[in-house]
Tab-separated table of C-alpha atoms and ligand atoms in Angstrom:
chain	number	residue	atom	x	y	z
A	122	MET	CA	4.702	6.307	-13.414
A	123	LYS	CA	1.931	5.815	-11.014
A	124	GLU	CA	2.864	5.118	-7.467
A	125	LYS	CA	1.943	1.340	-6.189
A	126	GLY	CA	-0.676	1.026	-3.700
A	127	LEU	CA	-0.171	-0.499	-0.311
A	128	LEU	CA	-1.255	-3.705	0.213
A	129	ILE	CA	-2.625	-3.728	4.268
A	130	VAL	CA	-3.026	-6.766	5.767
A	131	LEU	CA	-5.602	-6.935	9.040
A	132	SER	CA	-5.420	-10.701	10.555
A	133	GLY	CA	-5.365	-11.939	14.321
A	134	PRO	CA	-6.757	-14.526	16.454
A	135	SER	CA	-10.319	-15.975	15.901
A	136	GLY	CA	-12.544	-14.148	18.297
A	137	VAL	CA	-10.617	-10.574	18.300
A	138	GLY	CA	-13.223	-8.743	16.263
A	139	LYS	CA	-11.286	-8.196	12.611
A	140	GLY	CA	-14.589	-8.238	11.007
A	141	SER	CA	-16.079	-5.422	12.787
A	142	VAL	CA	-12.893	-3.261	12.587
A	143	ARG	CA	-12.656	-3.646	9.128
A	144	LYS	CA	-16.341	-2.645	8.378
A	145	ALA	CA	-15.588	0.454	10.769
A	146	VAL	CA	-12.911	1.121	8.808
A	147	PHE	CA	-14.620	1.385	5.885
A	148	SER	CA	-17.473	2.726	7.479
A	149	ARG	CA	-15.136	6.440	7.540
A	150	PRO	CA	-15.837	8.843	4.888
A	151	ASP	CA	-12.220	9.907	4.342
A	152	VAL	CA	-10.957	6.214	3.938
A	153	HIS	CA	-10.739	5.107	0.466
A	154	TYR	CA	-9.225	1.587	0.317
A	155	ALA	CA	-9.815	-1.281	-1.719
A	156	TYR	CA	-11.649	-4.208	-0.040
A	157	SER	CA	-10.900	-7.534	-1.449
A	158	ILE	CA	-13.853	-9.470	-1.365
A	159	SER	CA	-12.760	-12.630	-0.233
A	160	MET	CA	-14.146	-16.021	-1.903
A	161	THR	CA	-15.482	-19.065	0.599
A	162	THR	CA	-17.242	-22.284	0.589
A	163	ARG	CA	-19.128	-21.344	3.529
A	164	ALA	CA	-22.786	-21.177	2.851
A	165	PRO	CA	-23.700	-17.584	3.168
A	166	ARG	CA	-25.044	-16.064	6.626
A	167	GLU	CA	-28.525	-14.295	6.691
A	168	GLY	CA	-28.407	-10.958	4.979
A	169	GLU	CA	-24.943	-11.903	3.447
A	170	VAL	CA	-24.775	-10.606	-0.291
A	171	ASN	CA	-22.696	-12.428	-3.169
A	172	GLY	CA	-19.858	-10.093	-4.358
A	173	VAL	CA	-20.619	-8.179	-1.296
A	174	ASP	CA	-19.750	-10.127	1.742
A	175	TYR	CA	-18.030	-12.754	-0.066
A	176	PHE	CA	-18.138	-14.206	-3.474
A	177	PHE	CA	-19.409	-17.788	-2.247
A	178	LYS	CA	-18.307	-20.596	-4.228
A	179	THR	CA	-18.659	-24.922	-4.539
A	180	LYS	CA	-15.504	-26.690	-2.931
A	181	THR	CA	-15.355	-28.077	-6.944
A	182	GLU	CA	-15.022	-24.125	-7.999
A	183	PHE	CA	-13.235	-23.472	-5.446
A	184	GLU	CA	-10.692	-26.114	-5.898
A	185	ARG	CA	-10.276	-24.907	-9.539
A	186	LEU	CA	-9.372	-21.427	-8.677
A	187	ILE	CA	-6.231	-22.930	-6.278
A	188	GLU	CA	-4.870	-25.122	-9.095
A	189	GLU	CA	-5.293	-22.140	-11.643
A	190	GLY	CA	-3.277	-20.428	-9.447
A	191	LYS	CA	-5.912	-17.562	-8.806
A	192	LEU	CA	-5.654	-17.382	-5.270
A	193	LEU	CA	-3.044	-15.231	-3.535
A	194	GLU	CA	-3.736	-17.147	-0.614
A	195	TYR	CA	-6.192	-19.972	0.921
A	196	ALA	CA	-7.160	-21.562	3.749
A	197	GLN	CA	-9.317	-23.899	5.389
A	198	TYR	CA	-11.283	-22.117	8.582
A	199	VAL	CA	-13.535	-24.381	10.130
A	200	GLY	CA	-14.400	-27.067	7.600
A	201	ASN	CA	-14.289	-24.335	4.818
A	202	TYR	CA	-12.139	-22.761	2.401
A	203	TYR	CA	-11.834	-19.192	2.388
A	204	GLY	CA	-9.107	-17.214	-0.535
A	205	THR	CA	-7.882	-14.071	-1.934
A	206	PRO	CA	-8.035	-13.471	-5.400
A	207	VAL	CA	-4.822	-12.271	-7.003
A	208	ASP	CA	-6.113	-10.543	-9.874
A	209	TYR	CA	-8.007	-7.983	-8.534
A	210	VAL	CA	-5.140	-7.162	-5.841
A	211	ARG	CA	-2.705	-6.449	-8.397
A	212	GLN	CA	-4.527	-4.409	-10.718
A	213	GLN	CA	-5.615	-2.614	-7.781
A	214	LEU	CA	-2.071	-2.045	-6.497
A	215	ASP	CA	-1.213	-1.240	-9.704
A	216	GLU	CA	-3.850	1.368	-10.126
A	217	GLY	CA	-1.978	3.058	-7.198
A	218	LYS	CA	-5.100	1.999	-4.805
A	219	ASP	CA	-3.915	0.832	-1.232
A	220	VAL	CA	-5.667	-2.754	-0.923
A	221	PHE	CA	-7.041	-4.028	2.303
A	222	LEU	CA	-7.312	-7.992	3.039
A	223	GLU	CA	-8.800	-9.050	6.243
A	224	ILE	CA	-7.892	-12.852	6.891
A	225	GLU	CA	-6.997	-15.507	9.227
A	226	VAL	CA	-3.283	-15.959	10.201
A	227	GLN	CA	-2.105	-19.126	8.283
A	228	GLY	CA	-3.605	-16.783	4.754
A	229	ALA	CA	-1.206	-13.994	6.281
A	230	LYS	CA	1.520	-15.749	6.356
A	231	GLN	CA	1.346	-17.008	2.588
A	232	VAL	CA	0.686	-13.615	1.989
A	233	ARG	CA	4.207	-12.291	3.918
A	234	GLU	CA	5.644	-14.784	2.307
A	235	LYS	CA	4.746	-13.845	-1.775
A	236	PHE	CA	4.679	-9.738	-0.747
A	237	PRO	CA	7.318	-9.004	2.136
A	238	GLU	CA	6.799	-5.438	1.239
A	239	GLY	CA	2.731	-5.390	2.248
A	240	LEU	CA	1.765	-3.618	5.438
A	241	PHE	CA	0.781	-6.100	8.422
A	242	ILE	CA	-1.119	-5.488	11.265
A	243	PHE	CA	-1.953	-7.965	13.894
A	244	LEU	CA	-5.183	-7.307	15.732
A	245	MET	CA	-4.541	-8.266	19.351
A	246	PRO	CA	-7.261	-8.734	22.001
A	247	PRO	CA	-7.027	-6.772	25.564
A	248	SER	CA	-6.105	-9.728	26.918
A	249	LEU	CA	-6.948	-13.503	26.894
A	250	ASP	CA	-9.959	-13.063	29.690
A	251	GLU	CA	-11.505	-10.584	27.116
A	252	LEU	CA	-11.024	-12.845	24.360
A	253	LYS	CA	-12.597	-15.663	25.499
A	254	LYS	CA	-15.619	-13.544	26.919
A	255	ARG	CA	-16.008	-12.617	22.835
A	256	ILE	CA	-15.668	-16.168	21.914
A	257	VAL	CA	-18.237	-17.649	24.478
A	258	LEU	CA	-20.930	-14.139	23.396
A	259	ARG	CA	-20.492	-14.828	19.794
A	260	GLY	CA	-21.559	-18.466	19.577
A	261	THR	CA	-23.560	-21.262	21.076
A	262	GLU	CA	-19.617	-23.239	21.042
A	263	SER	CA	-19.567	-26.184	23.398
A	264	SER	CA	-16.748	-25.590	26.846
A	265	ASP	CA	-14.574	-27.993	25.049
A	266	LEU	CA	-14.552	-26.258	21.543
A	267	ILE	CA	-14.327	-22.823	23.752
A	268	GLN	CA	-10.786	-24.307	25.030
A	269	HIS	CA	-10.040	-25.933	21.647
A	270	ARG	CA	-10.611	-21.629	20.216
A	271	MET	CA	-8.590	-20.411	23.226
A	272	GLN	CA	-5.658	-22.701	22.398
A	273	ALA	CA	-5.692	-22.270	18.620
A	274	ALA	CA	-5.707	-18.266	19.696
A	275	ARG	CA	-2.753	-18.808	22.031
A	276	GLU	CA	-0.501	-20.630	18.982
A	277	GLU	CA	-2.003	-17.467	16.514
A	278	ILE	CA	-0.716	-15.070	18.954
A	279	GLU	CA	2.590	-16.825	18.910
A	280	LEU	CA	3.116	-15.610	15.514
A	281	VAL	CA	2.891	-12.054	16.069
A	282	HIS	CA	6.484	-11.326	15.256
A	283	MET	CA	5.644	-11.956	11.984
A	284	TYR	CA	4.148	-8.986	12.002
A	285	ASP	CA	4.625	-4.733	11.209
A	286	TYR	CA	2.489	-3.925	13.977
A	287	VAL	CA	0.106	-4.638	16.853
A	288	VAL	CA	-3.155	-3.018	17.156
A	289	VAL	CA	-5.093	-3.325	20.319
A	290	ASN	CA	-8.422	-4.189	19.978
A	291	ASP	CA	-9.907	-2.656	23.148
A	292	THR	CA	-12.688	-0.318	21.095
A	293	ILE	CA	-13.492	-0.550	17.691
A	294	GLU	CA	-12.993	3.016	17.616
A	295	LEU	CA	-9.845	3.198	18.899
A	296	ALA	CA	-8.815	0.220	17.087
A	297	CYS	CA	-9.787	1.379	13.621
A	298	GLN	CA	-7.687	5.371	14.460
A	299	ARG	CA	-4.892	3.200	15.036
A	300	ILE	CA	-4.778	1.354	11.655
A	301	ASN	CA	-5.602	4.948	9.769
A	302	ALA	CA	-2.907	6.136	11.213
A	303	ILE	CA	-0.262	3.347	10.612
A	304	VAL	CA	-1.265	3.438	7.000
A	305	GLN	CA	-1.016	7.167	6.721
A	306	ALA	CA	2.574	7.116	8.291
A	307	GLU	CA	3.483	3.834	6.033
A	308	HIS	CA	2.642	6.413	3.035
A	309	LEU	CA	5.518	9.147	4.668
A	310	ARG	CA	8.354	6.741	5.059
A	311	SER	CA	11.335	8.110	3.170
A	312	ASP	CA	12.091	4.494	1.645
A	313	ARG	CA	8.611	5.048	0.206
A	314	ILE	CA	8.816	9.038	-0.971
A	315	ALA	CA	12.479	10.080	-1.325
A	316	HIS	CA	12.698	9.140	-4.915
A	317	HIS	CA	10.124	11.782	-5.619
A	318	TYR	CA	12.998	14.146	-4.309
A	319	LEU	CA	15.984	13.106	-5.415
A	320	LYS	CA	13.643	13.445	-8.877
A	321	MET	CA	12.659	17.156	-7.863
A	322	LEU	CA	16.668	17.454	-7.658
A	323	GLY	CA	17.553	16.395	-10.755
A	324	VAL	CA	19.802	13.072	-9.238
A	325	GLU	CA	17.794	10.420	-10.178
B	169	5GP	P1	-16.127	-15.721	8.648
B	169	5GP	O1	-16.934	-17.223	8.320
B	169	5GP	O2	-17.021	-15.500	9.745
B	169	5GP	O3	-16.745	-15.015	7.469
B	169	5GP	O4	-14.880	-15.582	8.484
B	169	5GP	C1	-13.654	-16.879	9.442
B	169	5GP	C2	-12.566	-16.258	9.432
B	169	5GP	O5	-12.261	-16.198	8.176
B	169	5GP	C3	-12.430	-15.201	9.799
B	169	5GP	O6	-11.165	-15.243	10.563
B	169	5GP	C4	-12.091	-13.993	8.551
B	169	5GP	O7	-10.653	-13.199	8.768
B	169	5GP	C5	-11.427	-15.085	7.568
B	169	5GP	N1	-10.962	-14.571	6.523
B	169	5GP	C6	-12.167	-14.187	5.422
B	169	5GP	N2	-11.789	-14.231	4.282
B	169	5GP	C7	-10.159	-14.977	4.335
B	169	5GP	C8	-9.647	-15.337	2.996
B	169	5GP	O8	-9.871	-14.591	2.093
B	169	5GP	N3	-8.898	-15.494	3.735
B	169	5GP	C9	-8.115	-16.443	4.425
B	169	5GP	N4	-7.224	-16.906	4.824
B	169	5GP	N5	-9.383	-15.986	5.830
B	169	5GP	C10	-9.874	-15.166	5.350
């Protein structure tokens, strides 16, 4: 029987750079994870393509997917729904592929409940000051909203114990190397591979 793939979940506070790190992970030629394209009700940004960046859905379509149990997890973020299609994830894992999710923390919490054997990586800002700088740089948010986002980030960081690994996003390249090293090591855990050797010895 084919070995099941790993479910890799990258999460972390808003503004930490999850999207940039995920893109860098996938730009490496030696990395072959299956990326789970999320569903969302938010409007496409300039340059975004349906079926590549996201599957763009209406609110009604999304709520139907929820009712039909087609989502592994979903969350509301800044007034829009985001969710992970469950069939794709299960199918890729069954084919032995590692599946990579880049999702916000509420969604990661739901995945942990359903897939406790997944690999949960928390992307951490180098400091709260740096996170604030990134949030300010990113947008046109008012100072009230920035305060609100910083408070949300503090609450998100408090959930860090739910994760298996913490990766600091000091530079995208280093964060990306750390994530790939974690995945490689995870594949070599004795509880994942011991049965091959027991089979070799004829004791399993
Ligand atoms: P954006 O609108 O900037 O593309 O994404 C907003 C947030 O939604 C990011 O924190 C991103 O990680 C998160 N996100 C993207 N896809 C999903 C998903 O399928 N589920 C959840 N829970 N969050 C998602």
